[in-house]
CSV table of C-alpha atoms and ligand atoms in Angstrom, one decimal:
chain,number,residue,atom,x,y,z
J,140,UNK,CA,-15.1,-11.4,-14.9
J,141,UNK,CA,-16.4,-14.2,-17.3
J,142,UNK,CA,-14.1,-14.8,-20.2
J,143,UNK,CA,-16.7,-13.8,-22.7
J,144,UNK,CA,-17.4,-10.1,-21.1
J,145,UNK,CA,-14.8,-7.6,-22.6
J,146,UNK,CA,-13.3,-5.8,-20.2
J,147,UNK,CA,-14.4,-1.9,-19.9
J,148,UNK,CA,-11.4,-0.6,-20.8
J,149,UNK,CA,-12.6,3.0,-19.7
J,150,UNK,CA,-13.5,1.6,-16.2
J,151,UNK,CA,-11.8,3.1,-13.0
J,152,UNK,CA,-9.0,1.9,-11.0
J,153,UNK,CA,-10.5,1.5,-7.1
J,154,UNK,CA,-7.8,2.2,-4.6
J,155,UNK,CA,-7.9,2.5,-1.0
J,156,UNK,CA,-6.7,3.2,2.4
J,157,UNK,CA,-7.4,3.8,5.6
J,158,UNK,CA,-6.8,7.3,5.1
J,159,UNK,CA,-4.0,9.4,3.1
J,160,UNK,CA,-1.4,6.7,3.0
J,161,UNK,CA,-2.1,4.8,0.3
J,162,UNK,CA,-1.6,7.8,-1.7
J,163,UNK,CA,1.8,7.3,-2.1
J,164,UNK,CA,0.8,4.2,-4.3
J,165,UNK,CA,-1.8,6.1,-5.9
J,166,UNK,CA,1.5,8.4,-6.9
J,167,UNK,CA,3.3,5.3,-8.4
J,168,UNK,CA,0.0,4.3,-10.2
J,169,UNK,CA,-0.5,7.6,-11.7
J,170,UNK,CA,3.4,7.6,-12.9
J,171,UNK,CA,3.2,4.4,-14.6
J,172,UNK,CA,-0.4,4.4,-16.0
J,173,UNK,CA,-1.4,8.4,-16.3
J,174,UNK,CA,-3.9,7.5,-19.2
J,175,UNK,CA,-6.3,5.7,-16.4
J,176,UNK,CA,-8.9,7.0,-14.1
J,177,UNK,CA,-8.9,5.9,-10.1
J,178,UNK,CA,-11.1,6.4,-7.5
J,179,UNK,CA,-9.3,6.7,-4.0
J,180,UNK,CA,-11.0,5.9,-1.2
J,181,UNK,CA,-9.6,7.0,2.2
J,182,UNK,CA,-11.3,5.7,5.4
J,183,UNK,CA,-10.2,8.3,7.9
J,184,UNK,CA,-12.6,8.7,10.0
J,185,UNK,CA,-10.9,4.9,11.2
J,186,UNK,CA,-7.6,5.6,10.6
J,187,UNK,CA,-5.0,3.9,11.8
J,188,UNK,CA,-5.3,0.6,10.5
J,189,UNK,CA,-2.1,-0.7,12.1
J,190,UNK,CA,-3.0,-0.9,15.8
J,191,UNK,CA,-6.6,-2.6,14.9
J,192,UNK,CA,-8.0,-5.8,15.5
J,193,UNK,CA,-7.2,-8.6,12.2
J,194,UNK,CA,-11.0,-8.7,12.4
J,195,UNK,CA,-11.9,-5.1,12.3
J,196,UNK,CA,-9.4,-4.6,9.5
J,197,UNK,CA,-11.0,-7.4,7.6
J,198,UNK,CA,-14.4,-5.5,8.0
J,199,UNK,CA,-13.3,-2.2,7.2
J,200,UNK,CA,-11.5,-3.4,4.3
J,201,UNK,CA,-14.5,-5.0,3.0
J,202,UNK,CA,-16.9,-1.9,3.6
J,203,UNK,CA,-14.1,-0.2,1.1
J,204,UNK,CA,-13.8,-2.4,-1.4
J,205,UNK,CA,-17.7,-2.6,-1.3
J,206,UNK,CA,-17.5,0.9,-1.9
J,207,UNK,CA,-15.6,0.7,-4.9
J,208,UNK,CA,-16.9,-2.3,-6.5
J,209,UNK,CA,-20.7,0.1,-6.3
J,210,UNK,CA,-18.7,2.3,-8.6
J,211,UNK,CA,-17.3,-0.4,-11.6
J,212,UNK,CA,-13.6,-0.2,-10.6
J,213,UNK,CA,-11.9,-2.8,-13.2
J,214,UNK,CA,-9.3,-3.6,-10.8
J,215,UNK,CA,-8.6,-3.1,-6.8
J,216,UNK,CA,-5.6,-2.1,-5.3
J,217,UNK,CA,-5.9,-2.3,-1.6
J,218,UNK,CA,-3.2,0.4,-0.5
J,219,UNK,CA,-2.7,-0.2,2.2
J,220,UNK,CA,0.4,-3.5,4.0
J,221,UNK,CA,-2.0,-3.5,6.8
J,222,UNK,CA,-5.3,-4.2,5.3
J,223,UNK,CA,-3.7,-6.2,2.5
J,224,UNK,CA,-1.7,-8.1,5.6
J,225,UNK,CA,-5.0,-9.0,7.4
J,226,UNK,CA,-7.7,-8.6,4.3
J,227,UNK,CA,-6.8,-9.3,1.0
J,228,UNK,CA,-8.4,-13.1,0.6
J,229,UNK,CA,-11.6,-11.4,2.2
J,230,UNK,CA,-11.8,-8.6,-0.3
J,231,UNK,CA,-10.8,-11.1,-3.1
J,232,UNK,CA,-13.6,-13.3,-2.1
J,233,UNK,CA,-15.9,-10.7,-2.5
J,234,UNK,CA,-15.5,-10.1,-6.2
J,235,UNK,CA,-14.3,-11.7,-10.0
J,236,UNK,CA,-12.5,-8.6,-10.7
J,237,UNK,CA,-8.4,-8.7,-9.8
J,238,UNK,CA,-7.5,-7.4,-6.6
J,239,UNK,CA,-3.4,-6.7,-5.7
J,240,UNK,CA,-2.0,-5.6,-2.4
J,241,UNK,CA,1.2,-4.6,-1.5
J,242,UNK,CA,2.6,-7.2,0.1
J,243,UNK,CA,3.1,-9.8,-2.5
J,244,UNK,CA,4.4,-7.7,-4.7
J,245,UNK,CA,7.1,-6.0,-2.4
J,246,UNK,CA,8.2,-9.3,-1.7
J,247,UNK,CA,8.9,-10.7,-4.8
J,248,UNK,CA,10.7,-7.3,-5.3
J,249,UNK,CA,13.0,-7.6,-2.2
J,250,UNK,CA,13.8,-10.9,-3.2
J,251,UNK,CA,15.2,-9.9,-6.5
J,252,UNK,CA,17.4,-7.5,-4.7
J,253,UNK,CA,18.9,-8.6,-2.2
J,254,UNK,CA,22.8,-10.4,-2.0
J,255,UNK,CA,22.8,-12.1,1.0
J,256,UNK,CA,19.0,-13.5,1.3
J,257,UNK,CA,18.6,-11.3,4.6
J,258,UNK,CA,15.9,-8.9,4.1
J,259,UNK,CA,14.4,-6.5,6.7
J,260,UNK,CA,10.5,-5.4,6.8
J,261,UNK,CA,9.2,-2.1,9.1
J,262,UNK,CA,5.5,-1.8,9.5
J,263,UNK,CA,3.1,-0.9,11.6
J,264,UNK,CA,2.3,-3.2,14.1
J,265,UNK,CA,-0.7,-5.1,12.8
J,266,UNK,CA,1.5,-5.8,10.0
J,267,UNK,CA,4.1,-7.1,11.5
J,268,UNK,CA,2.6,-9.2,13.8
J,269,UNK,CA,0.6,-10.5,11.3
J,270,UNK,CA,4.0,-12.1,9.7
J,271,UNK,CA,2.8,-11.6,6.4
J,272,UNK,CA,6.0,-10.3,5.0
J,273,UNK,CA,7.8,-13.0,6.1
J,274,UNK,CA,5.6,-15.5,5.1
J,275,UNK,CA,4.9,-14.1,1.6
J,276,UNK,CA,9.2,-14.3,1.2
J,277,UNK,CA,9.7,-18.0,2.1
J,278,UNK,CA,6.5,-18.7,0.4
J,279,UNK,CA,8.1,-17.4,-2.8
J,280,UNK,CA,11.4,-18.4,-2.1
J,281,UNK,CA,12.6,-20.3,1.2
J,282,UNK,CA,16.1,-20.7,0.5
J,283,UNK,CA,18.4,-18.0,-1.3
J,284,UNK,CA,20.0,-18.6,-4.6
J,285,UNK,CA,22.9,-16.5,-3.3
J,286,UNK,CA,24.6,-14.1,-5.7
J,287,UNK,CA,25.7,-17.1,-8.2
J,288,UNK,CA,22.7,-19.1,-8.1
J,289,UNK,CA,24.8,-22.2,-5.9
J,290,UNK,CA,23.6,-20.9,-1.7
J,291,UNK,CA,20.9,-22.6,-0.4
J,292,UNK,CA,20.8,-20.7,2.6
J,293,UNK,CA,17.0,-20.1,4.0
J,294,UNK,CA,16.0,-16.5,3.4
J,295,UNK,CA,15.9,-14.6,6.4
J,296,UNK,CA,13.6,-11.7,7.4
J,297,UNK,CA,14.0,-9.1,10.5
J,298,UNK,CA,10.5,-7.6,10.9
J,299,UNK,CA,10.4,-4.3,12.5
J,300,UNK,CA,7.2,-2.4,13.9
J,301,UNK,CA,7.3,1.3,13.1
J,302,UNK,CA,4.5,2.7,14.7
J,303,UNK,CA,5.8,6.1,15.6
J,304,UNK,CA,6.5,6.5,11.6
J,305,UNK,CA,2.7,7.2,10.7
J,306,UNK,CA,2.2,10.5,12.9
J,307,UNK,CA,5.4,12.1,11.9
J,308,UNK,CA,5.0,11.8,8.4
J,309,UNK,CA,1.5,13.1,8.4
J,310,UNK,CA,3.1,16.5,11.2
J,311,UNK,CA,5.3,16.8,8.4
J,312,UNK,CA,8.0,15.8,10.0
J,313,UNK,CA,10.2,13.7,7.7
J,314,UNK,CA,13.3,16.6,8.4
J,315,UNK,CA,12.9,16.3,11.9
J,316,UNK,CA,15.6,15.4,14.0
J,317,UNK,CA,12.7,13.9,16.2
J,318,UNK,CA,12.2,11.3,13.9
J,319,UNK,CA,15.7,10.7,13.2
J,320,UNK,CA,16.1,9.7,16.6
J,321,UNK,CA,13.3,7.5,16.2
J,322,UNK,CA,14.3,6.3,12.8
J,323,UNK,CA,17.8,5.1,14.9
J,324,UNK,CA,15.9,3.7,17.7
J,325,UNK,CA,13.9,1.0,15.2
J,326,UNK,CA,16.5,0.9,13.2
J,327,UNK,CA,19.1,-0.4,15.3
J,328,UNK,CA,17.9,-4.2,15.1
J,329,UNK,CA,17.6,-4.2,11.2
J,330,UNK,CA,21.4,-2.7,11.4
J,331,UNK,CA,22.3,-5.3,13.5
J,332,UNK,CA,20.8,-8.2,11.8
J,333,UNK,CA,22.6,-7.3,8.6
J,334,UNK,CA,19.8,-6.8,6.4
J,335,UNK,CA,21.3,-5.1,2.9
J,336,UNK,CA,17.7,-4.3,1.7
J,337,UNK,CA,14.8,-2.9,3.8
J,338,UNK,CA,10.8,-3.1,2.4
J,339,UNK,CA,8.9,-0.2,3.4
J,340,UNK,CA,5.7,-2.0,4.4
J,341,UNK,CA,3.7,1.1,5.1
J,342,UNK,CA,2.1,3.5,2.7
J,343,UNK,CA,3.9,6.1,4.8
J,344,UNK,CA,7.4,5.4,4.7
J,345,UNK,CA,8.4,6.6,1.1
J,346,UNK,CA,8.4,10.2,2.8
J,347,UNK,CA,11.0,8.9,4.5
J,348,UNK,CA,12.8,7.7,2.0
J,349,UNK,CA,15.6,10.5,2.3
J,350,UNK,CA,16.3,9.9,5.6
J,351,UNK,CA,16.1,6.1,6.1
J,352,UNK,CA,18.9,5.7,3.1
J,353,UNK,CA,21.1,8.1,5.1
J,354,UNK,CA,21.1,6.4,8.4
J,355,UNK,CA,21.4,3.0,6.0
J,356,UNK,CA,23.8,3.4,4.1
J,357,UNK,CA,24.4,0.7,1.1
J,358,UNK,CA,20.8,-0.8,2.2
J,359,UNK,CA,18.4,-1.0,-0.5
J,360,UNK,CA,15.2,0.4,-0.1
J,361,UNK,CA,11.9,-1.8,-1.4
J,362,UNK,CA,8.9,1.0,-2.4
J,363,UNK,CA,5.4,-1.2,-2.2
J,364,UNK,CA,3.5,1.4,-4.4
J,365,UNK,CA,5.9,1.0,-7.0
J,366,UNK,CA,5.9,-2.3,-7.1
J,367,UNK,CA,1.9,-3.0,-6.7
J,368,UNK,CA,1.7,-0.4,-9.8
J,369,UNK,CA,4.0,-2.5,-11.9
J,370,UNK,CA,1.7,-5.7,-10.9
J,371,UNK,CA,-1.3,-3.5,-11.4
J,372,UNK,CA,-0.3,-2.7,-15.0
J,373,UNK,CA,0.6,-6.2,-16.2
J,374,UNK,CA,-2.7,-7.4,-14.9
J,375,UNK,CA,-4.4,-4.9,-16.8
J,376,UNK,CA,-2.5,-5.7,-20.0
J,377,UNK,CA,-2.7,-9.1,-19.9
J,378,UNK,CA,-7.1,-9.1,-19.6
J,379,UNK,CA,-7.2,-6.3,-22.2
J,380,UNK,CA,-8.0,-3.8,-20.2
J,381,UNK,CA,-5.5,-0.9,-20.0
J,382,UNK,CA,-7.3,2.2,-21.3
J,383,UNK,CA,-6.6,4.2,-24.1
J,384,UNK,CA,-3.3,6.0,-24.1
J,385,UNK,CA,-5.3,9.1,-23.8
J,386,UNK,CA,-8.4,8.7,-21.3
J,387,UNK,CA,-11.9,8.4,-21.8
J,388,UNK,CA,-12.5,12.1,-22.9
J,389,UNK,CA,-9.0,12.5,-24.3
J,390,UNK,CA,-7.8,14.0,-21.4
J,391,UNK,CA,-5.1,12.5,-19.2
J,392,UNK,CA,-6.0,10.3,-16.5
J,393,UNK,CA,-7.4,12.2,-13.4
J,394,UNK,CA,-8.6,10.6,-9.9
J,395,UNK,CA,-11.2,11.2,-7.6
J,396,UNK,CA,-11.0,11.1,-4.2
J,397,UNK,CA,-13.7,10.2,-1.1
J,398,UNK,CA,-13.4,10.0,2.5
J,399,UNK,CA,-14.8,9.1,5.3
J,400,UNK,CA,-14.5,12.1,7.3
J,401,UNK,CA,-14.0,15.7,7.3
J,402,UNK,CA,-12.3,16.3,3.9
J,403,UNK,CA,-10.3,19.1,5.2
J,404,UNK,CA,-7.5,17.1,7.1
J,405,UNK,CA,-6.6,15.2,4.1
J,406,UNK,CA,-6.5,17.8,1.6
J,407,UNK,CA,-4.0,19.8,4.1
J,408,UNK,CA,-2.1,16.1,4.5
J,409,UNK,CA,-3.2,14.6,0.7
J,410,UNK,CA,-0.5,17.2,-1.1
J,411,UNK,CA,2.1,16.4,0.9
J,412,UNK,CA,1.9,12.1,-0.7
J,413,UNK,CA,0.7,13.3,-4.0
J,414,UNK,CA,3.0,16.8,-4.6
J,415,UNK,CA,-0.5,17.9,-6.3
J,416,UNK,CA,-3.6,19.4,-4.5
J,417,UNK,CA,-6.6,17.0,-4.2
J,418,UNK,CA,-9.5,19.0,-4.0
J,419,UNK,CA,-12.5,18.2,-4.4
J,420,UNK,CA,-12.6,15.8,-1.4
J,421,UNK,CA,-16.0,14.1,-1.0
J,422,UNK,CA,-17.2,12.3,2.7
J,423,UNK,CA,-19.0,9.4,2.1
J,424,UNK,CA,-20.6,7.0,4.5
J,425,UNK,CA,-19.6,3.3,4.5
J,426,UNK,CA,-19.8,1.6,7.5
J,427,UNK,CA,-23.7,0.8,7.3
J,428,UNK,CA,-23.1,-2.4,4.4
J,429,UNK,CA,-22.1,-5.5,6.2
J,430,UNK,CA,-20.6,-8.5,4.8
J,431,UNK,CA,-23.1,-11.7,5.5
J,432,UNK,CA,-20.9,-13.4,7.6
J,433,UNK,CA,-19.7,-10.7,9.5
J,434,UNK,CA,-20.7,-8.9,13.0
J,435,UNK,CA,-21.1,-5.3,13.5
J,436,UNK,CA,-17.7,-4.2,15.1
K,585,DGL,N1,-1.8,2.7,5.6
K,585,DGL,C1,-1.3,1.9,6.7
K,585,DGL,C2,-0.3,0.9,6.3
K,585,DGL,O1,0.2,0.9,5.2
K,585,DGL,C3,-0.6,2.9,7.7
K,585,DGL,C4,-1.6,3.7,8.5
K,585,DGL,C5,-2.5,3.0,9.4
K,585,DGL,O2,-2.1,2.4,10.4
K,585,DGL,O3,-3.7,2.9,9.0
K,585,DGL,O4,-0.1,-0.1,7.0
C-alpha cells in the first residue's frame, strides 16, 4: 500500500486454506480481534495440501489469495504451514498489502519457550520436507541463549510428519484410542530426541491438543493460529488499520466463508474447528486465473 493511501480500516481480513483447517486460526483471529470482518476461503475441492507437489501448492495458493485480493482484504493470512511452507514469497509477490503465515510466527514463539534449545515440529509431509520449520528457527536464532542467557549451543529441531493426523481430526476422532496409538507411534522420536516444546505445524493439530499434552507430559505445546493472530494484529495496528472496536455496522465482527466444493462437508466438519455453525457456505470457482509465469497444473 503506498504511504499516502489510508488504510480502509473497515476492509476484511482474507484468510485461507486448503479446506477447514485453517479455521482453527480463523478461531484465534476472531478471539483476539472480534471487532474485524474476514473472508475465509477453503479450497476443498484440492484438499490436502500436505501430500502435493511444492509447485502445485504454490499455484493453488496463488489462485486463493487471488481470490481474496478480488474482494479488498487489508491483510492475508495464509492458514495454512503447508501453503505458507511452500508459498508465502509467491503470494507476497503478488501484492503491497501484508501477508503472514504460520510458520514464522510459530517459530519465533517456540523459541521463546523453550529451556533447552531442542524444539520438535509435526506436519504434514510437504511441510516437513520442506524444512521450513527448521530453517525459519536457526534463521531466527542458530544458537540457544540457554536459560541464563550464557549457552551457545545450536538450536536443534526434530521434525516429524503427521500425516495420519488430518483424517482423524476431520472423522472426529480426537478421543479415539485409534489415534492415540498413532499419536505414540509419531510421537516416539520427538520423545526420544528430548524435545521440551512441540509446534503444531498443521491447522489440524490444536484438536489434538488434549491428547498430545497427555502422552507429553511437561512438553509445551506451540498453537500457530495463535501466534499468526498476535502477528496479524500488531501489523494491523502499526499501518492504522485495525477497525473500529465495534465493526463496520456496529455489530461485532462476523466472517464469511467460500469454498471450493460442495459446501455441505465443511459445514458438518467447519463447527467442529470453530465451536460455532458456519452456514452460509458459498462454492466458488478459482482455478481458471493463472499467475503469468505459471503452467496449468
Ligand atoms: N492445512 C494443512 C496444513 O496446515 C493440512 C491439511 C492439508 O494437507 O491440506 O498443513
Amino acid at each position: 500500500m503506498p504511504a499516502n493511501v489510508p488504510p480502509d480500516r473497515a476492509a476484511p481480513i482474507g484468510v485461507f486454506d486448503s479446506g477447514v483447517g485453517g479455521l482453527s486460526v480463523l478461531k484465534q483471529l476472531l478471539r483476539l480481534m472480534p471487532q474485524e470482518e474476514y473472508i475465509y476461503l477453503g479450497d476443498s475441492a484440492r484438499v490436502p495440501y500436505g501430500s502435493k507437489s511444492p509447485a502445485t501448492v504454490r499455484l493453488f495458493a496463488q489462485q486463493c489469495a487471488h481470490f481474496l485480493l478480488e474482494r479488498g482484504v487489508k491483510l492475508i493470512v495464509v492458514a495454512c504451514n503447508t501453503a505458507s511452507a511452500l508459498a508465502l514469497e509467491a503470494v507476497q509477490a503478488m501484492t503491497d498489502a501484508p501477508v503472514i503465515g504460520v510458520i514464522q510466527p510459530a517459530a519465533q514463539a517456540a523459541l521463546q519457550v523453550t529451556r533447552n534449545g531442542r524444539i520438535g515440529v509435526i506436519g504434514t509431509r510437504a511441510t516437513v520436507t520442506s524444512d521450513a520449520y527448521a530453517r525459519q528457527i536457526r534463521a531466527l536464532a542458530p544458537v540457544h541463549p540457554g536459560r541464563n542467557g550464557r549457552s551457545g549451543d545450536p538450536v536443534r529441531v526434530l521434525s516429524q510428519a503427521c500425516p495420519l493426523f488430518v483424517p482423524v481430526v476431520e472423522e472426529g476422532w480426537t478421543e479415539h484410542p485409534a489415534t492415540r496409538l498413532i499419536a505414540q507411534e509419531y510421537l516416539a522420536p520427538v520423545q526420544e530426541a528430548g524435545v521440551d516444546t512441540l509446534v503444531l505445524g498443521c491447522t489440524h493439530y490444536p484438536l489434538l491438543k488434549p491428547l498430545l499434552q497427555e502422552l507429553l507430559p511437561g512438553i509445551r505445546l506451540v498453537d500457530c493460529g495463535e501466534h499468526a493472530a498476535v502477528q496479524a494484529r500488531a501489523i494491523l495496528a502499526q499501518r492504522g488499520a485495525l477497525a473500529q472496536a465495534t465493526g463496520r455496522n456496529g455489530n461485532p465482527g462476523r466472517a464469511r466463508f467460500f469454498v471450493t466444493d460442495e459446501p455441505a462437508t465443511f459445514e458438518s466438519v467447519a463447527q467442529r474447528f470453530l465451536g460455532f455453525p458456519v452456514a452460509p457456505v458459498e462454492r466458488v470457482v478459482i482455478d481458471h486465473w493463472f499467475p503469468e509465469e505459471a503452467p496449468g497444473v
